[in-house]
XYZ file of N, CA and C in Angstrom:
441
model
N -59.560 18.181 44.090
C -59.907 19.608 44.087
C -59.528 20.230 45.378
N -58.875 21.414 45.380
C -58.587 22.075 46.567
C -59.765 22.718 47.195
N -59.672 22.984 48.604
C -60.815 23.673 49.045
C -60.284 24.742 50.061
N -60.866 26.010 49.935
C -60.427 27.177 50.696
C -61.565 27.545 51.659
N -61.394 27.541 52.939
C -62.411 27.868 53.793
C -61.987 29.117 54.623
N -60.863 29.775 54.458
C -60.322 30.760 54.999
C -59.852 31.937 54.145
N -60.163 33.073 54.591
C -59.758 34.333 53.600
C -59.129 35.344 54.700
N -57.975 35.832 54.129
C -57.164 36.901 54.886
C -57.133 38.077 53.890
N -57.114 39.174 54.476
C -56.892 40.463 53.472
C -55.452 40.698 53.122
N -54.592 39.794 53.592
C -53.072 39.789 53.203
C -52.469 38.499 53.466
N -51.270 38.254 52.952
C -50.640 37.011 53.240
C -50.166 36.833 54.641
N -50.315 35.703 55.116
C -49.847 35.436 56.620
C -48.396 34.895 56.683
N -47.527 35.467 55.842
C -46.135 35.196 55.844
C -45.667 34.008 54.847
N -46.740 33.431 54.230
C -46.600 32.371 53.323
C -46.371 33.032 51.814
N -45.844 32.278 51.016
C -45.724 32.659 49.634
C -46.780 32.053 48.703
N -47.822 32.800 48.210
C -48.824 32.124 47.508
C -48.238 31.267 46.327
N -48.901 30.088 46.235
C -48.462 29.083 45.082
C -49.238 29.333 43.830
N -50.349 29.942 43.883
C -51.190 30.146 42.775
C -52.056 31.434 43.012
N -52.801 31.717 41.959
C -53.520 32.919 42.166
C -54.973 32.892 41.355
N -55.700 33.768 41.821
C -57.009 33.972 40.927
C -57.195 35.396 40.682
N -57.572 35.553 39.366
C -57.840 36.973 38.857
C -59.369 37.064 38.616
N -59.990 37.962 39.564
C -61.394 38.029 39.568
C -61.781 39.546 39.418
N -62.855 39.734 38.673
C -63.553 41.109 38.559
C -64.039 41.437 40.039
N -64.457 42.729 40.134
C -65.037 43.171 41.311
C -66.241 42.449 41.848
N -67.104 42.186 40.897
C -68.322 41.418 41.174
C -67.915 39.993 41.566
N -67.088 39.426 40.897
C -66.642 37.914 41.080
C -65.909 37.867 42.421
N -65.426 38.876 43.001
C -64.662 38.853 44.250
C -65.583 38.970 45.371
N -66.892 38.885 45.180
C -67.898 38.886 46.355
C -68.665 37.564 46.339
N -68.186 36.793 47.151
C -68.682 35.350 47.065
C -68.544 34.718 48.506
N -69.253 33.445 48.607
C -69.221 32.751 49.710
C -68.816 31.293 49.418
N -69.510 30.728 48.356
C -69.270 29.331 47.907
C -69.268 29.208 46.402
N -68.239 28.817 45.878
C -68.187 28.738 44.527
C -66.937 27.934 43.999
N -67.010 27.145 42.969
C -65.877 26.496 42.383
C -65.166 27.516 41.360
N -63.949 27.753 41.526
C -63.166 28.533 40.716
C -61.861 27.909 40.063
N -61.400 28.467 38.998
C -60.239 27.845 38.286
C -59.145 28.861 38.523
N -57.997 28.386 39.124
C -56.907 29.113 39.354
C -56.097 29.513 38.124
N -55.092 30.383 38.288
C -54.229 30.721 37.050
C -53.497 29.551 36.532
N -53.147 28.514 37.310
C -52.431 27.352 36.826
C -53.396 26.248 36.285
N -54.766 26.450 36.295
C -55.744 25.568 35.922
C -56.296 24.628 36.850
N -55.913 24.735 38.133
C -56.378 23.951 39.336
C -57.798 24.324 39.741
N -58.738 23.499 40.006
C -59.946 23.710 40.451
C -59.895 24.028 42.014
N -60.667 25.059 42.406
C -60.607 25.560 43.864
C -62.124 25.621 44.358
N -62.511 24.959 45.418
C -63.799 25.156 45.991
C -63.492 26.158 46.999
N -64.187 27.298 46.787
C -64.252 28.326 47.887
C -65.423 28.151 48.648
N -65.108 27.931 50.071
C -66.360 27.503 50.910
C -66.200 28.273 52.147
N -66.616 29.585 52.204
C -66.273 30.431 53.314
C -67.512 30.412 54.160
N -67.354 30.760 55.490
C -68.479 30.768 56.307
C -69.511 31.855 56.193
N -69.167 32.874 55.467
C -70.131 33.879 55.052
C -69.641 34.627 53.870
N -70.598 35.239 53.176
C -70.351 35.999 51.965
C -69.198 37.049 52.254
N -68.214 37.137 51.390
C -67.107 37.745 51.718
C -66.555 38.748 50.525
N -66.104 39.902 50.726
C -65.583 40.651 49.677
C -63.951 40.367 49.728
N -63.541 39.689 48.635
C -62.137 39.352 48.402
C -61.311 40.501 47.847
N -60.483 41.106 48.598
C -59.648 42.265 48.138
C -58.563 41.925 47.424
N -58.134 42.702 46.332
C -56.819 42.579 45.577
C -55.793 42.626 46.577
N -54.866 41.596 46.532
C -53.779 41.478 47.571
C -54.195 40.436 48.863
N -55.447 40.032 48.898
C -55.686 39.114 49.885
C -55.315 37.763 49.474
N -55.540 36.835 50.403
C -55.308 35.325 50.003
C -56.476 34.439 50.571
N -56.705 33.400 49.741
C -57.564 32.284 50.266
C -56.580 31.202 50.876
N -56.871 30.599 51.964
C -55.960 29.575 52.466
C -56.866 28.252 52.323
N -56.101 27.244 51.733
C -56.696 26.154 51.490
C -56.536 25.155 52.869
N -57.342 24.104 52.778
C -57.347 23.359 54.089
C -55.896 22.772 54.336
N -55.072 22.634 53.365
C -53.661 22.102 53.688
C -52.643 23.208 53.855
N -53.228 24.588 54.071
C -52.386 25.695 54.271
C -51.862 26.363 53.082
N -52.075 25.905 51.954
C -51.648 26.579 50.822
C -52.356 28.032 50.651
N -51.594 29.051 50.246
C -52.216 30.252 49.958
C -52.404 30.687 48.394
N -53.599 31.087 47.998
C -53.957 31.281 46.686
C -54.117 32.945 46.811
N -53.379 33.727 46.023
C -53.495 35.088 45.875
C -54.614 35.528 45.104
N -55.297 36.698 45.574
C -56.441 37.246 44.898
C -55.941 38.527 44.139
N -56.291 38.556 42.877
C -55.787 39.667 42.070
C -57.134 40.308 41.408
N -57.142 41.637 41.325
C -58.286 42.333 40.585
C -58.086 42.181 39.134
N -58.938 41.417 38.375
C -58.877 41.359 36.864
C -59.252 42.533 36.333
N -58.731 42.890 35.083
C -59.142 43.936 34.256
C -60.591 43.769 33.770
N -61.322 44.842 33.877
C -62.721 44.930 33.483
C -63.135 46.120 32.805
N -64.215 46.207 32.211
C -64.612 47.480 31.474
C -65.036 48.482 32.569
N -64.429 49.819 32.471
C -64.727 50.705 33.571
C -64.904 52.176 32.765
N -65.347 53.090 33.508
C -65.357 54.424 33.192
C -64.317 55.291 33.954
N -63.341 55.921 33.179
C -62.423 56.805 33.769
C -63.148 58.238 33.842
N -62.954 58.859 35.116
C -63.607 60.118 35.162
C -62.581 61.252 35.588
N -62.461 62.195 34.761
C -61.554 63.357 35.172
C -62.404 64.669 35.027
N -62.085 65.602 35.938
C -62.780 66.860 35.759
C -61.883 67.942 36.529
N -62.408 69.181 36.240
C -61.703 70.315 36.950
C -61.987 70.332 38.389
N -63.150 70.000 38.641
C -63.675 69.970 39.937
C -64.009 68.595 40.389
N -62.971 67.709 40.600
C -63.243 66.344 40.800
C -63.768 65.923 42.071
N -63.735 66.899 43.130
C -64.365 66.740 44.429
C -65.934 66.714 44.341
N -66.384 67.610 43.555
C -67.835 67.816 43.234
C -68.401 66.543 42.612
N -67.665 65.996 41.527
C -68.045 64.811 40.784
C -67.974 63.647 41.693
N -67.015 63.527 42.617
C -66.839 62.426 43.573
C -68.141 62.365 44.494
N -68.603 63.645 44.818
C -69.732 63.713 45.731
C -71.054 63.064 45.053
N -71.162 63.402 43.797
C -72.390 63.007 42.826
C -72.253 61.481 42.744
N -71.125 60.843 42.693
C -70.965 59.402 42.541
C -71.299 58.656 43.878
N -70.658 59.302 44.795
C -71.050 58.811 46.214
C -72.386 58.916 46.629
N -73.078 59.981 46.288
C -74.486 60.043 46.523
C -75.400 59.048 45.923
N -74.861 58.401 44.940
C -75.547 57.336 44.320
C -75.044 55.913 44.650
N -74.350 55.830 45.699
C -73.881 54.627 46.433
C -73.250 53.711 45.320
N -72.391 54.215 44.406
C -71.784 53.674 43.299
C -70.425 53.272 43.683
N -69.897 52.004 43.635
C -68.439 51.700 43.968
C -67.612 52.512 43.086
N -66.631 53.094 43.758
C -65.700 54.050 43.065
C -64.269 53.833 43.609
N -63.385 53.808 42.634
C -61.799 53.747 42.952
C -61.549 55.269 42.788
N -61.011 55.824 43.929
C -60.701 57.176 43.976
C -59.213 57.437 43.948
N -58.592 58.155 42.978
C -57.228 58.399 42.783
C -57.021 59.997 42.926
N -55.825 60.347 42.806
C -55.601 61.727 42.997
C -56.181 62.562 41.759
N -56.071 62.187 40.546
C -56.497 62.789 39.428
C -57.491 62.332 38.629
N -58.189 61.213 39.093
C -59.210 60.554 38.351
C -60.131 59.559 39.198
N -61.124 59.231 38.702
C -62.034 58.225 39.390
C -62.284 57.189 38.448
N -62.545 55.887 38.932
C -62.929 54.815 38.123
C -64.312 54.266 38.606
N -65.224 53.965 37.823
C -66.497 53.286 38.278
C -66.890 52.262 37.264
N -67.658 51.427 37.376
C -68.134 50.368 36.487
C -69.068 51.124 35.507
N -68.930 50.724 34.173
C -69.701 51.299 33.031
C -71.225 51.373 33.330
N -71.803 52.546 33.091
C -73.166 52.657 33.388
C -73.628 53.904 32.492
N -74.403 53.779 31.435
C -74.751 54.883 30.547
C -75.395 55.995 31.097
N -76.252 55.689 32.181
C -76.909 56.726 32.909
C -75.981 57.631 33.679
N -75.179 57.056 34.405
C -74.122 57.756 35.200
C -73.188 58.512 34.233
N -72.784 57.885 33.202
C -71.940 58.603 32.188
C -72.566 59.836 31.729
N -73.940 59.836 31.317
C -74.702 60.975 30.887
C -74.772 62.088 31.883
N -74.952 61.636 33.143
C -75.046 62.550 34.303
C -73.666 63.168 34.481
N -72.601 62.335 34.672
C -71.222 62.968 34.838
C -70.657 63.965 33.701
N -71.160 63.682 32.447
C -70.802 64.542 31.208
C -71.548 65.869 31.385
N -72.820 65.800 31.837
C -73.564 67.006 32.065
C -73.066 67.931 33.143
N -72.397 67.275 33.983
C -71.868 68.049 35.134
C -70.454 68.525 34.816
N -69.980 68.256 33.589
C -68.648 68.872 33.081
C -67.557 67.917 33.264
N -67.716 66.717 33.495
C -66.704 65.659 33.650
C -66.201 65.162 32.305
N -65.101 64.787 32.072
C -64.608 63.954 30.918
C -64.625 62.553 31.238
N -65.341 61.629 30.453
C -65.645 60.216 30.830
C -64.978 59.473 29.652
N -64.229 58.428 29.927
C -63.593 57.664 29.011
C -63.772 56.231 29.248
N -63.988 55.444 28.243
C -63.939 54.001 28.574
C -62.625 53.480 28.635
N -62.257 52.580 29.720
C -60.958 52.022 29.905
C -61.233 50.529 30.283
N -60.195 49.710 30.270
C -60.267 48.345 30.755
C -59.074 48.187 31.721
N -59.376 48.078 33.054
C -58.332 48.094 34.061
C -58.884 47.263 35.309
N -57.923 46.709 36.175
C -58.362 46.243 37.403
C -59.052 47.299 38.231
N -60.106 46.886 38.892
C -60.994 47.747 39.748
C -60.995 47.375 41.139
N -60.480 48.395 41.949
C -60.393 48.193 43.343
C -61.018 49.390 44.121
N -62.326 49.557 44.111
C -63.065 50.663 44.730
C -62.732 50.743 46.304
N -63.108 51.968 46.812
C -62.963 52.149 48.223
C -64.032 51.047 48.874
N -63.579 50.780 50.022
C -64.513 49.829 50.776
C -65.635 50.750 51.522
N -66.497 50.029 52.269
C -67.597 50.743 52.904
C -67.107 51.462 54.145
N -67.946 52.363 54.591
C -67.706 52.956 55.856
C -67.704 52.104 57.040
N -67.207 52.465 58.275
C -67.410 51.639 59.329
C -66.752 50.218 59.368
N -65.812 50.153 58.395
C -65.123 48.930 58.420
C -65.818 47.651 57.909
N -66.870 47.849 57.227
C -67.769 46.777 56.851
C -67.560 46.349 55.364
N -66.537 46.738 54.643
C -66.259 46.352 53.299
C -67.287 47.003 52.400
N -67.907 46.256 51.504
C -68.859 46.822 50.587
C -70.146 47.292 51.205
N -70.749 48.202 50.775
C -72.032 48.934 51.313
C -73.148 48.417 50.431
N -74.233 48.126 50.954
C -75.493 47.641 50.050
C -76.747 48.423 50.787
N -76.763 49.773 50.820
C -77.884 50.436 51.450
C -77.506 51.152 52.609
N -78.625 51.379 53.534
C -78.198 52.232 54.594
C -78.393 51.554 55.874
N -78.336 50.238 55.907
C -78.415 49.266 57.226
C -77.237 49.476 58.242
N -76.146 50.166 57.881
C -75.086 50.425 58.764
C -75.454 51.547 59.769
């Protein structure tokens, strides 16, 4: 079994020899055995809980790079005439959100869907890779107001 104890937000000049496709929730880990795309077992044993970003790499103890890919997952696509206002309401609820020019993506949640529709948004179920914005202050994911 391969062991990865190092993570980088991008490749360090090597060419990844394998990859992992993980959902947003699955990309938040410290220690776990995963199966790569080629079927190899990989023990991820990082010094602290880390948010693995799409495009990042895990580096095994022998220097091999394993690419991290965002896996397709069930999401809500949000469009609206006033997308800025809708974005504020999502952010006010500390909900991970992928922000694009003409749409937003969030994890499926029936309560948020109902609220967004009442605010005039068009909400559609989609299945896509999810790469939400990182937290403020360079800390990756946010979990409350401790920043």
